[in-house]
Every structure is written in structure tokens, then in C-alpha cells.
Coordinates of C-alpha atoms in Angstrom, one line a residue:
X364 CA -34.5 -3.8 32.5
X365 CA -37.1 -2.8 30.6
X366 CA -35.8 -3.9 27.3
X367 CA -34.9 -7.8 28.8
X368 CA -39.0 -7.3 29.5
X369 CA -39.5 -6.5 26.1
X370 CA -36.9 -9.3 24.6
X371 CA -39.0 -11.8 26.6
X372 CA -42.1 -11.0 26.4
X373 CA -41.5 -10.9 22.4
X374 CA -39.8 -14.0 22.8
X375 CA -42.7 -15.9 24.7
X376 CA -45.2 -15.0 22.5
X377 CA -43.0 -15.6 19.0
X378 CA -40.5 -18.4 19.8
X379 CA -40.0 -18.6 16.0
X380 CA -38.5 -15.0 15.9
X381 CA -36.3 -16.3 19.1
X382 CA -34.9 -18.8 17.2
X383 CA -34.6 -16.5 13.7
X384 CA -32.6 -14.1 16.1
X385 CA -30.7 -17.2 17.8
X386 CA -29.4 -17.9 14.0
X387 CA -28.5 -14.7 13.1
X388 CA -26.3 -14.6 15.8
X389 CA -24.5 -18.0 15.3
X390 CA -24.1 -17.0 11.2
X391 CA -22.4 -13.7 12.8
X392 CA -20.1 -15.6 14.6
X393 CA -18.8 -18.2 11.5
X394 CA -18.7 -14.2 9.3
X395 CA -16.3 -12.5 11.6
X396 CA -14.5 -15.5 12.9
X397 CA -10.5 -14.7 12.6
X398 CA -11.5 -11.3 13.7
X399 CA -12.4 -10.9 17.2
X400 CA -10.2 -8.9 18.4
X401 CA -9.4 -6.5 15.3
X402 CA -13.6 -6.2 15.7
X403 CA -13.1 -4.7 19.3
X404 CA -10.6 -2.1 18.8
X405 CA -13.0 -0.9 15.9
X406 CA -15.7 -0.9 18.9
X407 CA -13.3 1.3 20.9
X408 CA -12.3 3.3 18.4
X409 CA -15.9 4.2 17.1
X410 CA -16.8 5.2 21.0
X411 CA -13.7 8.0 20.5
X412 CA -11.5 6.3 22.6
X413 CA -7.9 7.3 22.7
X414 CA -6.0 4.7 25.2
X415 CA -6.5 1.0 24.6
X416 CA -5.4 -2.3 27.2
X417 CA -5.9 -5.4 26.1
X418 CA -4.6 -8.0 28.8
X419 CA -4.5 -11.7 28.6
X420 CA -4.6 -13.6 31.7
X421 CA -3.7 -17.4 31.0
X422 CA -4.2 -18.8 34.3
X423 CA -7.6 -17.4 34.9
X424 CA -8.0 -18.1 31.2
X425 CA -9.6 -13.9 31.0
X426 CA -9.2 -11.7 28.1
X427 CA -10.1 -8.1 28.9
X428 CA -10.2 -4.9 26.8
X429 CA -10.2 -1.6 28.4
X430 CA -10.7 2.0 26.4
X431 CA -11.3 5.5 28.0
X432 CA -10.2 9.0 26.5
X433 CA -11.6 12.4 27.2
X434 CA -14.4 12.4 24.8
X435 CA -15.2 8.4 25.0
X436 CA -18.4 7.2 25.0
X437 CA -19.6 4.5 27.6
X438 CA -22.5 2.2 26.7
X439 CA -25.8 4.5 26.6
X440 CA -29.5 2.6 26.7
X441 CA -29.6 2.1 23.4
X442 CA -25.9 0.5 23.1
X443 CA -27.0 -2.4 25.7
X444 CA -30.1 -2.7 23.1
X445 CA -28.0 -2.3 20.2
X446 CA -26.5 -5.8 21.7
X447 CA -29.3 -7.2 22.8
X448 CA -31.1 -6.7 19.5
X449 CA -28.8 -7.8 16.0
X450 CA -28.5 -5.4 13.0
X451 CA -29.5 -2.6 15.4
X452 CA -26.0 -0.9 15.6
X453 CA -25.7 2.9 16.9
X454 CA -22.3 2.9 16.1
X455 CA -21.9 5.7 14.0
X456 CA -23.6 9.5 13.5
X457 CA -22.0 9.1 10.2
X458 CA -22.6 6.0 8.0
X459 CA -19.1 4.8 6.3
X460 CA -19.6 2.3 4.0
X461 CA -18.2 -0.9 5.0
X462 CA -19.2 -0.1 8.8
X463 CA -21.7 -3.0 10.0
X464 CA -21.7 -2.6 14.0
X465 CA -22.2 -6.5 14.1
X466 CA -18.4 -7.5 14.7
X467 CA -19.2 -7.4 19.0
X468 CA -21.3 -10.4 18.0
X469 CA -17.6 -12.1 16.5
X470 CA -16.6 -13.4 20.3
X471 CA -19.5 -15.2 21.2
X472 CA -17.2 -18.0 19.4
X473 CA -14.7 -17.4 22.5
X474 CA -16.7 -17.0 25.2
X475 CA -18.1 -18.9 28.3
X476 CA -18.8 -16.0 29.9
X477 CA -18.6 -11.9 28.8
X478 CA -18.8 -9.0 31.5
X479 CA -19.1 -5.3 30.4
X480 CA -18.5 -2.9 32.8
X481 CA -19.6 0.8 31.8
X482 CA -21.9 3.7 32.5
X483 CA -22.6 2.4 36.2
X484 CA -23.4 -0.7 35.0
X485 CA -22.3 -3.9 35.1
X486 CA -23.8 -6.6 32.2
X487 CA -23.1 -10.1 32.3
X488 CA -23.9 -12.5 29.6
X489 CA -23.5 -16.5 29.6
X490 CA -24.7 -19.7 28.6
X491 CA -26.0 -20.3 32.1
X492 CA -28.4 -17.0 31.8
X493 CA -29.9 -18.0 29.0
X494 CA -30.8 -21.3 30.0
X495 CA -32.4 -20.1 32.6
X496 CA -34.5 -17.4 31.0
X497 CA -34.9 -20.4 28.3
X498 CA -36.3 -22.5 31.3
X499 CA -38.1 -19.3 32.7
X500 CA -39.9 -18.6 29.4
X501 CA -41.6 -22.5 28.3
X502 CA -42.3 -25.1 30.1
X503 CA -40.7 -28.5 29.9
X504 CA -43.2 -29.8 26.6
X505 CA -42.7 -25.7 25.0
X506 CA -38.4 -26.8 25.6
X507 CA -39.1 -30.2 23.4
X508 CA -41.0 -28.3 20.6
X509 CA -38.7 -25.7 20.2
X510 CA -36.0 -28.0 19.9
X511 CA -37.9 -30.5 17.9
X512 CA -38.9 -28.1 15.0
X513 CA -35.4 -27.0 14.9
X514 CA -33.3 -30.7 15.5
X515 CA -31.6 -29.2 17.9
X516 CA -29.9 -31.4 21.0
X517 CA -31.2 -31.0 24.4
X518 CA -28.1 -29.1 25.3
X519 CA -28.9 -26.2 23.3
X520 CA -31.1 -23.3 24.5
X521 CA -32.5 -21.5 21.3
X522 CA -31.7 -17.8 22.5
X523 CA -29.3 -15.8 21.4
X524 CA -26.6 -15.3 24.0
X525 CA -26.3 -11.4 24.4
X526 CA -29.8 -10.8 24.0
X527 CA -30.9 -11.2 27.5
X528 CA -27.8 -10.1 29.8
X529 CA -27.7 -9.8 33.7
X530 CA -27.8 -6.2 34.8
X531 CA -25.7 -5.2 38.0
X532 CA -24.0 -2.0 39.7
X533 CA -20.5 -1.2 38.3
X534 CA -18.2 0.7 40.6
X535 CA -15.2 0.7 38.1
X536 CA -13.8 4.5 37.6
X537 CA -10.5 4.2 36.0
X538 CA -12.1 3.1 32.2
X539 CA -14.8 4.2 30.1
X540 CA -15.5 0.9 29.3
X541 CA -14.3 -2.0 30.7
X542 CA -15.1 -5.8 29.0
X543 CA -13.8 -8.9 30.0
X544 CA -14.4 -12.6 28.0
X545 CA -14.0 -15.7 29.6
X546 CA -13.0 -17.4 26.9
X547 CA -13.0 -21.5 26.5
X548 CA -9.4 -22.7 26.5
X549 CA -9.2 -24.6 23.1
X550 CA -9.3 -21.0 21.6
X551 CA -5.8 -19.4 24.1
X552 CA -4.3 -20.2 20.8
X553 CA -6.5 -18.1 18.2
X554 CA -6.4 -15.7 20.5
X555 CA -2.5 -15.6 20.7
X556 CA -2.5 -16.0 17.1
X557 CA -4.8 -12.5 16.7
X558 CA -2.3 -10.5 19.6
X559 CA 0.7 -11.7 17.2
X560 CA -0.8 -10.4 14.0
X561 CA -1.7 -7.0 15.5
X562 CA 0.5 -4.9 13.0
X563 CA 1.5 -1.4 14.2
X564 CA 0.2 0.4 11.6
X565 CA -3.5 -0.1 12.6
X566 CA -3.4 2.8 14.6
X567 CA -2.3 4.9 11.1
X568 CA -5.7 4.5 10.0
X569 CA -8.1 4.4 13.4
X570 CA -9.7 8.1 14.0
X571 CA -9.5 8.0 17.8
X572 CA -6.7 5.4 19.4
X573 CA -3.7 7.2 20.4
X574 CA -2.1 4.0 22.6
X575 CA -2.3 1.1 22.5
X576 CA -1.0 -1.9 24.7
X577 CA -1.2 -5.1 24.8
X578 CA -0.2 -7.4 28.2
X579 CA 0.1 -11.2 28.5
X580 CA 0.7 -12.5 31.8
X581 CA 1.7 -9.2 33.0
X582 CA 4.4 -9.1 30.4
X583 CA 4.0 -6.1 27.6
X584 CA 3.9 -7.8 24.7
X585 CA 3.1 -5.1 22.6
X586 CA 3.3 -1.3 22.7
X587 CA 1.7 1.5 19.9
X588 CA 2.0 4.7 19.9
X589 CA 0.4 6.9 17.2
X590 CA 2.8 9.9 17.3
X591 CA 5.7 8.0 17.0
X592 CA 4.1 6.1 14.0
X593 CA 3.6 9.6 12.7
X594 CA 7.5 10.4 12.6
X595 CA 7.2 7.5 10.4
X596 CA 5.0 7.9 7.8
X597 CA 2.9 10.3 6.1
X598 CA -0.8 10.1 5.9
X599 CA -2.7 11.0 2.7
X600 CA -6.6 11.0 2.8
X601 CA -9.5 11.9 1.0
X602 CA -12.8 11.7 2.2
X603 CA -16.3 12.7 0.8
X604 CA -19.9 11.5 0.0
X605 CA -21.2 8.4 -1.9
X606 CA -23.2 9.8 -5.5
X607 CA -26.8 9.9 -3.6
X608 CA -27.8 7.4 -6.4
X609 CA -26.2 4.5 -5.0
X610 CA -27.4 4.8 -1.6
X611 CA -29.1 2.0 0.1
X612 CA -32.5 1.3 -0.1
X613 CA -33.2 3.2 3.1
X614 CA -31.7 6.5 1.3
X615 CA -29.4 7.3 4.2
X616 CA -26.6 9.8 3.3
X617 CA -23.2 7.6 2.7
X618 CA -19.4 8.4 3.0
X619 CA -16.3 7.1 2.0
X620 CA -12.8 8.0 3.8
X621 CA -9.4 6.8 1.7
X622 CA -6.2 7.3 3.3
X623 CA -2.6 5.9 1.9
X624 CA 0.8 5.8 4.4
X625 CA 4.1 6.2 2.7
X626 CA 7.7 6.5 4.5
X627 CA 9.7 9.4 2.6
X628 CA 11.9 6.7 1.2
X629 CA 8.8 4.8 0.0
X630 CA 10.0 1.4 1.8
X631 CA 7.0 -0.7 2.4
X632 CA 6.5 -4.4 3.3
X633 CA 3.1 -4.5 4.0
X634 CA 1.3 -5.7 1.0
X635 CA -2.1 -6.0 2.4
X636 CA -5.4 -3.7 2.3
X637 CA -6.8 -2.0 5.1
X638 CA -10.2 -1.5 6.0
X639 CA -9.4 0.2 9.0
X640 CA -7.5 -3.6 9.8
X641 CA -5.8 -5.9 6.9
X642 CA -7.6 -7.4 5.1
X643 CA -6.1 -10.2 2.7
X644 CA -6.6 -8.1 -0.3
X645 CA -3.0 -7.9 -1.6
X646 CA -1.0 -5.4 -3.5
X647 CA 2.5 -4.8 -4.8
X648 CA 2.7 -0.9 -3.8
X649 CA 5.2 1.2 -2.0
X650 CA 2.6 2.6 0.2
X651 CA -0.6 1.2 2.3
X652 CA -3.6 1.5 1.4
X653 CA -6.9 2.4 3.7
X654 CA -10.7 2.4 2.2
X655 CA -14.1 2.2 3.6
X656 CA -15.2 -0.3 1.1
X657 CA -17.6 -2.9 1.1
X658 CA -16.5 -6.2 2.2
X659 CA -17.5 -9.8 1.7
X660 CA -19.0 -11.6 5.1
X661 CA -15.2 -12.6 6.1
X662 CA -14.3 -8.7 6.0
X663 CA -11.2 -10.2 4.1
X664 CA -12.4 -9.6 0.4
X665 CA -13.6 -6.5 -1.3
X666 CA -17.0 -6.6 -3.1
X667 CA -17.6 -6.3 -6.5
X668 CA -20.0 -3.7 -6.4
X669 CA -20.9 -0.3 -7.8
X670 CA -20.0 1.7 -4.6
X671 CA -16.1 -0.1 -4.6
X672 CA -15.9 1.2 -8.2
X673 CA -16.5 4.7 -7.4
X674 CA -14.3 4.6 -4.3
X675 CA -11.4 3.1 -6.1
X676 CA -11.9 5.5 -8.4
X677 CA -11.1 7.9 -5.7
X678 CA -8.6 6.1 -4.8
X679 CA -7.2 6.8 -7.5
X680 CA -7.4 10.4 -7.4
X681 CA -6.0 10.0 -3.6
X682 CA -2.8 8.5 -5.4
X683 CA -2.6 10.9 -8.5
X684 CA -2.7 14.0 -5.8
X685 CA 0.0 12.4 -3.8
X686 CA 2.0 11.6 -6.4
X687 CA 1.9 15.2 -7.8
X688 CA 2.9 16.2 -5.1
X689 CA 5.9 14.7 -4.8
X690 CA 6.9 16.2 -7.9
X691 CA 7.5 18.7 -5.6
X692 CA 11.2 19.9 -4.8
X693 CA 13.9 17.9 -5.7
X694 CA 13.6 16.2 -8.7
X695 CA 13.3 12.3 -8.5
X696 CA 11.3 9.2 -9.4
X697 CA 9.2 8.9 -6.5
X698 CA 5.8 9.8 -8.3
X699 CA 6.6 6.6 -11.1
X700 CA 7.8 5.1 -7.8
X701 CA 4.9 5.7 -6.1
X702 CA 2.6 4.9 -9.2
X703 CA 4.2 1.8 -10.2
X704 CA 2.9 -1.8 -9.7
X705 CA 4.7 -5.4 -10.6
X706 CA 2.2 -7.9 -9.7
X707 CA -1.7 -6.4 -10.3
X708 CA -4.5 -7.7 -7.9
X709 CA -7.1 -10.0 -10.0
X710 CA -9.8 -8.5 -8.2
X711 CA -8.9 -4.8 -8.3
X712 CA -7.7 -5.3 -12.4
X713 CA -11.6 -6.8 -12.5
X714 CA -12.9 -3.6 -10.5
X715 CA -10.9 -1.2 -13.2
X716 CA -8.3 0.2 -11.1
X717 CA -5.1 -0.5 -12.7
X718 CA -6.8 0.9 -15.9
X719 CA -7.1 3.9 -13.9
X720 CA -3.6 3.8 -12.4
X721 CA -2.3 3.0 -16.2
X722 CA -3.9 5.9 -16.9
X723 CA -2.7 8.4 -14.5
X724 CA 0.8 7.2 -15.8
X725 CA 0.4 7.9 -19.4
X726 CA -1.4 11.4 -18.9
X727 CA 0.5 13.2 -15.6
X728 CA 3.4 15.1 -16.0
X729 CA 5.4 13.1 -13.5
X730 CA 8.4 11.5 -15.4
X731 CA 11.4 13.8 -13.8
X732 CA 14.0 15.4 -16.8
X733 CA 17.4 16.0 -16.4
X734 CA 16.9 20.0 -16.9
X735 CA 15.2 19.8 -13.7
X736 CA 11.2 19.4 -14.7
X737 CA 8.6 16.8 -15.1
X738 CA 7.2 15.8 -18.8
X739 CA 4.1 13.1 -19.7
X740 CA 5.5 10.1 -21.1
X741 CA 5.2 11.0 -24.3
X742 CA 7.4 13.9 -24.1
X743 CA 10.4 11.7 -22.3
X744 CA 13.7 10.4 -23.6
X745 CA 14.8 7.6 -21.7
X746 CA 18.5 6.1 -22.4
X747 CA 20.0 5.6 -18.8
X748 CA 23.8 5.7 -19.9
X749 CA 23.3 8.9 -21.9
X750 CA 21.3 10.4 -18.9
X751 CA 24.4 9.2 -16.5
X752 CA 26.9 10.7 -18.8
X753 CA 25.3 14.3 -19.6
X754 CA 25.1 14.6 -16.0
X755 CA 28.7 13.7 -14.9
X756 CA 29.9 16.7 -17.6
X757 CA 27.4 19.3 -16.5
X758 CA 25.9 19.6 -20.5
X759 CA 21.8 18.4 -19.0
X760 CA 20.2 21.1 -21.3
X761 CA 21.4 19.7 -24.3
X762 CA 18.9 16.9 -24.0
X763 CA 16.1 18.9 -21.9
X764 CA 13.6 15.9 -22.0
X765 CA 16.2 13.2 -21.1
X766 CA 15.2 11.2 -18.2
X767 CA 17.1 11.5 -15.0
X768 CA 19.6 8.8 -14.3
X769 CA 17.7 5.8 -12.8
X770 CA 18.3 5.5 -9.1
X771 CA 17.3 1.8 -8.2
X772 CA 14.1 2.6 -7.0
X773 CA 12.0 2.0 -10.5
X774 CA 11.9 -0.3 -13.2
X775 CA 11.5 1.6 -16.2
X776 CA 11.3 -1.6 -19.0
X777 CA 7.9 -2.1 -19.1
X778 CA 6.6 1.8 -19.8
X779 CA 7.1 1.7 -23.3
X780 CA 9.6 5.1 -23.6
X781 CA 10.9 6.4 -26.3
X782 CA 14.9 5.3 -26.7
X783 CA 15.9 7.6 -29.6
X784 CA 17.8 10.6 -29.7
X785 CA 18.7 13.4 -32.6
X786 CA 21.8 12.7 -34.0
X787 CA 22.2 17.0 -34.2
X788 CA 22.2 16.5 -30.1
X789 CA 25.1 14.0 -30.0
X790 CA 26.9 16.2 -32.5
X791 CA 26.5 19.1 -30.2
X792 CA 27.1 17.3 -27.9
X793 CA 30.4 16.3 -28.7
X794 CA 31.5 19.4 -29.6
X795 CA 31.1 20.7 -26.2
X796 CA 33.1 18.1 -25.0
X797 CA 37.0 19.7 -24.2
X798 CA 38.6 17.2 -21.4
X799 CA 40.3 13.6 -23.2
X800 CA 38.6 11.8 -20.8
X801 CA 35.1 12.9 -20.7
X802 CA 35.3 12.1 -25.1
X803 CA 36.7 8.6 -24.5
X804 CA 33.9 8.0 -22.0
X805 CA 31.7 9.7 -24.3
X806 CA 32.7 7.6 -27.2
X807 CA 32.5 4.2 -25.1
X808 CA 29.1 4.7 -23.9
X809 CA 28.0 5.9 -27.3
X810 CA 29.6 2.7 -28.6
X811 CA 27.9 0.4 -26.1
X812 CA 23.9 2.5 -26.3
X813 CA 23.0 3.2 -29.8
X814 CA 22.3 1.1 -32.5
X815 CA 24.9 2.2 -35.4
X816 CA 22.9 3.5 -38.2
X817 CA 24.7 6.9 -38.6
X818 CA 28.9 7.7 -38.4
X819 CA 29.3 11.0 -36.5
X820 CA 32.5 13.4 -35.8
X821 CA 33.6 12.4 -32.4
X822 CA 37.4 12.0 -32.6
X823 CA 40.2 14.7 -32.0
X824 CA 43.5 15.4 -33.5
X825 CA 46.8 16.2 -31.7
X826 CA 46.0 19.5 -31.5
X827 CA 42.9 18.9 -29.8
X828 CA 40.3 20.2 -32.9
X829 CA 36.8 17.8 -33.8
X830 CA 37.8 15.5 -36.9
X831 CA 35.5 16.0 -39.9
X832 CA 33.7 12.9 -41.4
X833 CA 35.4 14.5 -44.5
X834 CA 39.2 13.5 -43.7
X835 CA 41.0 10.8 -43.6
X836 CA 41.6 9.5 -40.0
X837 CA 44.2 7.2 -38.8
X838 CA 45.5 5.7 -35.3
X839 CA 48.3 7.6 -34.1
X840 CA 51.6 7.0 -36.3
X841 CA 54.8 6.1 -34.5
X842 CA 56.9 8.9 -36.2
X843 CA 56.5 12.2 -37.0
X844 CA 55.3 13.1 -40.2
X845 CA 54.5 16.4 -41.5
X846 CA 50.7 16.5 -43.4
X847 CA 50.6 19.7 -45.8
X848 CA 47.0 21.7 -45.1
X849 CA 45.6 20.9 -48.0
X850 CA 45.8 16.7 -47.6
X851 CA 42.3 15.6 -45.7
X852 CA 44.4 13.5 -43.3
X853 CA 44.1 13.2 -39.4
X854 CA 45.8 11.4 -36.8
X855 CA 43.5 10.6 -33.8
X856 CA 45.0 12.6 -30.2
X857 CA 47.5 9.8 -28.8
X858 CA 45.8 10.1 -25.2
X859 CA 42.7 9.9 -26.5
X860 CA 44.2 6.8 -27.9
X861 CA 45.1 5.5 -24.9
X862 CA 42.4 6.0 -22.9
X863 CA 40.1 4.3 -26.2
X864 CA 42.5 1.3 -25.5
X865 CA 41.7 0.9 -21.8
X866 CA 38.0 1.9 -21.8
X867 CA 37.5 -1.3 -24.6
X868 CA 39.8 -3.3 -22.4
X869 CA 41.7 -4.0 -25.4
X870 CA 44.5 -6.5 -24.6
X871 CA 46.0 -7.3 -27.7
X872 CA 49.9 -6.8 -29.4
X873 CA 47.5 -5.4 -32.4
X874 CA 45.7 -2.6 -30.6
X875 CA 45.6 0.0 -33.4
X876 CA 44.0 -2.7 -35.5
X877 CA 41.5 -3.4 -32.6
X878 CA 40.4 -0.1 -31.7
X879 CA 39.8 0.9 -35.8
X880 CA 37.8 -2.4 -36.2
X881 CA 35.7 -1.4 -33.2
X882 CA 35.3 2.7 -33.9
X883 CA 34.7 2.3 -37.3
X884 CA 31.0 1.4 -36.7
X885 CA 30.6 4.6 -35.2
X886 CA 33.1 6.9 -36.8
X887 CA 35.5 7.6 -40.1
X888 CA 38.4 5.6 -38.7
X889 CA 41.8 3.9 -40.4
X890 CA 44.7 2.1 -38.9
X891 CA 47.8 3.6 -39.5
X892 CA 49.9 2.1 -42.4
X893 CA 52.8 4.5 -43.8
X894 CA 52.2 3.2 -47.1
X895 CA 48.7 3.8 -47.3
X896 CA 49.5 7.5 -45.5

């Protein structure tokens, strides 16, 4: 009571400072507007509460939210001032860059008439009590003035609508804190709309909500549940203090909190930002992202500003640590996965964090090998067909820095890797190879991967022995014929000829002729002619 005193005693004897405050809170409204609700769940969530009702009552045309939790907060003396007086938030022990305390002010917009019930008290705030403070404080000539000096209608009362509330007893006991809007009916439909847009995942990212639930005309529209989100997804966060020399002017200790959500198959279809809620900062990761960061007056945009450089430089770091640590048991992409972008963000690229992100890429050892360990970039093979193929026959430590076979879940085209082999390596490995259908796989996808700069020794005899480049090698003859030891001639195995034949779908009546005309880019190869035997 003694703070309405106060309010209108200022009020009285400055009506300029009435009307300054009166502004402030109508350019409040226009900042958060799209918000409202999203703004009173972070109210609820800052007073530590852990179960949160929202019910929508169409007939009686009543939105009410209702928090309470074992260590919630009601409204204290200087909450109620905190309302009555703008820019005078107690919201947090703790200041989090990015936190305001001004969204309450958002449903003004909404509103005909706002009760909160907490504490033992009951405050009620509406156009009809300021008018008549408004008529209370000036007299009819004073009422012209004001309105004069400001073109303002003789409908409009020059006070700012939660500065001067009704006070009453409050007998409620089942919630902390109880408030319910009257809102004007043209805005039933916003207010749908922001019920609808309530994503699950908010709770991911709130410090206190455990529940939440959400009624419209006694039907459960909506049910969360932060445990169960939690068999979900995984939470990453790091957290610490803002370098001291970009502090605000009034040199107040500042934090930041990060935190990014992945599901263990790194499916994600949300796209946007969080700042505790969305934002409509979009990104093309696998995982969602939460930061404290400074926003523009829509809360929808991130600032370009030297705090939001620092954070998403930790941001980075948040993503680097999680991504190492997926390099943890089984081998697998997931770290590139988790690391790799398609579409970057205008503003972030501006703000340096994909150079970052590049970065991280180039330097970590996080691209997976097939002998079962993770190299730098620089250190990687990639060739996905040899990769598949080494690891079908069980001969991975020939080529110790080969990539792992791709699994669909990364595009590997735009990193730049090195495709080249040693030609020793395809040598050894063909001479490990014993079954006929592992070489004639072998020799196919050789055929169909590397550019054919160099003829190697990858065709077998009847006997089953490597063919040198040295000899003479022909396709199988259709007779027996008797080569002495010391003639450098070699008839390819006639299975392995057969299985050449139906790996290169060749379909012809002069398949000998086909085959030698296709492996001789690759290999010492001849069709067989008697004469030329």
C-alpha cells in the first residue's frame, strides 16, 4: 500500500515522469508481442517452480497460469514493486545475459483485466483502476493538459496499467502463484496460436519446470513431462562467467549457460534457437541449441555484439566436447555428424561461428578409421567402395587410415579428403586375397574407383597363383594346352572368368574380347587366340 502512496504521490507532483513510465510500458508491449505466454513460463520458471497449468476458458474468455513447487517463490514486496515500477526486475540472484525481467509487461496487449493471487494477496489491475486513480490524482483542466501535451484522445488515461494495482486478501492454498488475464476476445486466436506453438522441448532447457499442462475448455490439450523428455535426449551444458571486461556499465558480475539436446541417433527437426524458448534464429544441425544470449527487442534475433561473440565461442567448445565424446566406444560418424552443417546461418557466419565450427573440423581427431581409431582430416583416406570392400574380407589394417564405410548419416563431398591410395597397399592387398569371389569383387570395384594411371598384378592362374605383370596373360583357352616353365604365358582362372563376366554384366557372344578390352586398363591382359599362343 505504501508503494501505490509512493507511485501517486510521484505521479501527482511529476505527471511528465507518469507519462514517460505510461510509454515505456506500451513500447514493452509492441517488444514482446508474439510472446506472452512463452514470457510467463520464464516468470514461473525463474520463481523455481516445478508444476505448471495453464487453462484457457473460452466462455468466460479467462486465461490463467498457475505454478507452485516445493521451493517456489510467491510474489515478495518487492515483486509487486518490481511490477509496479518498469526496468526494476528482481528476477534473478544471478544475472544471465539475455534475462530482462520485463516480458510480465508482454500481456498488457491481452488484457481487460489481470488478477494475481499470491503470498496472501490478491492484486488486481485494469483499465477501470487507473482511470480512477487518473481521475483521483488531477482535476478535470490537469485531465485536458495531460492529454493535450501528449495528443492523446479523451479515452486514454496516461498511467501505466500495472503500476497502481488494487490490493485484496487471497485465500487460495493449492498454488504458489496463481494469475489470471481477462483477455479481450479479438486476441482468443493469438492466444491459441501461442498454446499450439508450445514445443515439448522447452522444458529441456527451463532450470525448474518439471510438468507442464495445458487445458482448453477442460480438455488437455497439451501434456510435458521432463523425465520422460530425458529418456529422449541428452543434455550437454556449459555454463560460466562473462570476461569482467565486457560487463555492463553498472559492473555487475555476468553469466552465460549453453546447453545442446541430441537424441542418440542424432534425429532432429527442430531447426530453431533457444533462448530458453525458440527463437527464429535458424540452423541446419542435428542437435538443439540453448544460449543465454543477447537478443534484439523481439527476443527473436540474436545481437551482434561482443558478449554473443564470446558465448558462441563457447558454444563452440560446448559442441567440440560433445562431439569428442562421442568418439567414444564404437566407432562411427557421429562427431562429423554432429559437427556438420548444409545451410550456414547469415547471422551466426557474420558473428564467426562457422569459422569456429570449420575449425574444430580440420583440427580434432574425429574422422573414424577402419582400424578402429579417429585421425584429423589430414591424416584420413576416404574412398567409400574401398572402405566397403576391406571390410567385407576382414584385411582393415592394410589401410589403417581408411575411412569407415559411410553409413547415410553424413555427406562427406564437401570436406575436401584425400582420395588416393599407395599402389604397394592394393598390391598387398591383392595378394592377400585367396577366395575367387572376393578378387572378382576386388577387381570390379578397383575397376569402377581409381583412375587408371598404373597396371597392377591382380589376376590368378588355374592353379590359383598371382599373375606377374611380366607374363603373358590370356582369357581362358577352350582346349588344353601344355605351356613349358620357361614360356612367360598365363591363362586367367576360368571362375575367376566367369564371375569377371557377370560382375561387368557383360552380355555379349564375344565375351573374352569384352572382358580383355575392359581389364586391360587395369591389368596385363590378352584375348586368347591359338595363333598368337
Amino acid at each position: 500500500m505504501a508503494e501505490i502512496t509512493r507511485r501517486k504521490e510521484v505521479y501527482k507532483k511529476s505527471p511528465a515522469d507518469m507519462v514517460s513510465a505510461f510509454n515505456r510500458e506500451i513500447e514493452t508491449e509492441k517488444e514482446y508481442n508474439g510472446r506472452q505466454l512463452l514470457e510467463l513460463l520464464q516468470n514461473a520458471d525463474d520463481e523455481n517452480s516445478e508444476e505448471v497449468y495453464i487453462e484457457l476458458d473460452t466462455e468466460r474468455a479467462v486465461l490463467s497460469i498457475n505454478n507452485r513447487g516445493i521451493n517456489c517463490s510467491s510474489f515478495s514486496a518487492d515483486g509487486v514493486r518490481s511490477l509496479m515500477i518498469s526496468n526494476l526486475s528482481t528476477k534473478l540472484s544471478k544475472k544471465y545475459i539475455g534475462n530482462k525481467g520485463l516480458g510480465f509487461r508482454s500481456i498488457i496487449s491481452w488484457s481487460k483485466h489481470i488478477s494475481i493471487r499470491s503470498n496472501d494477496l490478491k492484486l488486481d489491475f485494469s483499465n477501470e483502476v487507473v482511470n480512477e486513480i487518473f481521475n483521483e490524482l488531477f482535476s478535470l483542466e490537469e485531465r485536458a493538459a495531460i492529454r493535450k501535451a501528449q495528443n492523446l484522445p479523451d479515452s486514454v488515461c496516461p498511467i501505466p496499467f500495472l503500476s497502481v494495482p488494487k490490493i485484496s486478501d487471497n485465500n487460495n492454498q493449492d498454488w504458489n502463484t496463481s494469475i489470471e488475464i481477462h483477455y479481450k476476445v479479438g486476441f482468443l486466436s493469438d492466444i491459441k496460436k501461442q498454446i499450439g506453438e508450445l514445443k515439448n522441448e522447452i522444458l529441456l532447457f527451463l532450470n525448474s519446470i518439471k510438468t507442464l499442462t495445458v487445458i482448453i475448455d477442460g480438455e488437455c490439450v497439451k501434456s510435458i513431462n521432463k523425465e520422460e523428455l530425458s529418456k529422449k535426449w541428452d543434455v550437454f551444458e556449459r555454463k560460466g562467467s562473462i570476461p569482467d571486461e565486457l560487463w555492463d556499465k553498472e559492473n555487475v558480475e555476468e553469466f552465460f549457460d549453453l546447453k545442446i539436446a541430441l537424441q542418440d541417433n542424432l534425429s532432429c527437426d527442430i531447426r530453431e534457437v533457444f533462448a530458453y524458448f525458440p527463437t527464429k534464429l535458424v540452423v541446419d544441425f542435428p542437435f538443439v541449441i540453448h544460449g543465454t544470449f543477447e537478443l534484439n527487442s523481439s527476443r527473436n534475433e540474436i545481437n551482434d555484439s561482443v558478449k554473443n561473440r564470446f558465448i558462441l565461442k563457447e558454444l563452440v567448445n560446448l559442441i567440440i566436447d560433445t562431439a569428442k565424446s562421442l568418439t567414444e566406444g564404437n566407432i562411427s560418424y557421429k562427431a562429423i555428424e554432429l559437427l556438420s552443417y548444409n545451410s550456414p546461418n547469415n547471422i551466426l557466419m557474420e558473428l564467426g561461428f562457422y569459422d569456429a565450427i570449420d575449425e574444430a573440423i580440420s583440427s580434432l581427431e574425429v574422422f573414424p578409421c577402419v582400424d578402429g581409431t579417429y585421425r584429423k582430416k589430414s591424416d584420413v583416406i576416404f574412398i567409400d567402395a574401398l572402405a566397403n570392400f576391406v571390410c567385407s574380407i576382414n584385411q582393415e589394417l592394410i589401410f589403417e587410415n581408411l575411412l569407415i564405410p559411410l553409413d547415410g548419416t553424413v555427406n562427406l563431398s564437401n570436406f575436401n579428403l584425400n582420395g588416393i591410395v599407395d599402389t604397394e597397399k592394393l598390391k598387398v592387398l591383392s595378394e592377400n586375397i585367396d577366395d575367387i569371389e572376393d578378387r572378382a569383387s576386388m577387381i570390379h570395384m578397383i575397376y569402377h574407383t581409381f583412375k587408371h594411371e598404373e597396371k597392377l598384378e591382380f589376376l590368378i592362374d588355374s592353379s590359383g597363383s598371382l599373375i606377374s605383370l611380366d607374363d603373358e596373360v590370356y582369357t581362358p583357352s577352350s582346349v588344353d594346352i601344355s605351356i613349358p616353365d620357361y614360356v612367360s604365358i598365363k591363362f586367367i582362372h576360368s571362375d575367376l572368368f566367369e564371375l569377371l563376366i557377370k560382375k561387368f554384366e557383360i552380355d555379349s557372344n564375344e565375351k573374352a574380347r569384352e572382358l580383355q578390352r575392359t581389364l586391360r586398363l587395369i591389368t596385363n591382359i590378352q584375348q586368347y587366340q591359338i595363333v598368337l599362343v
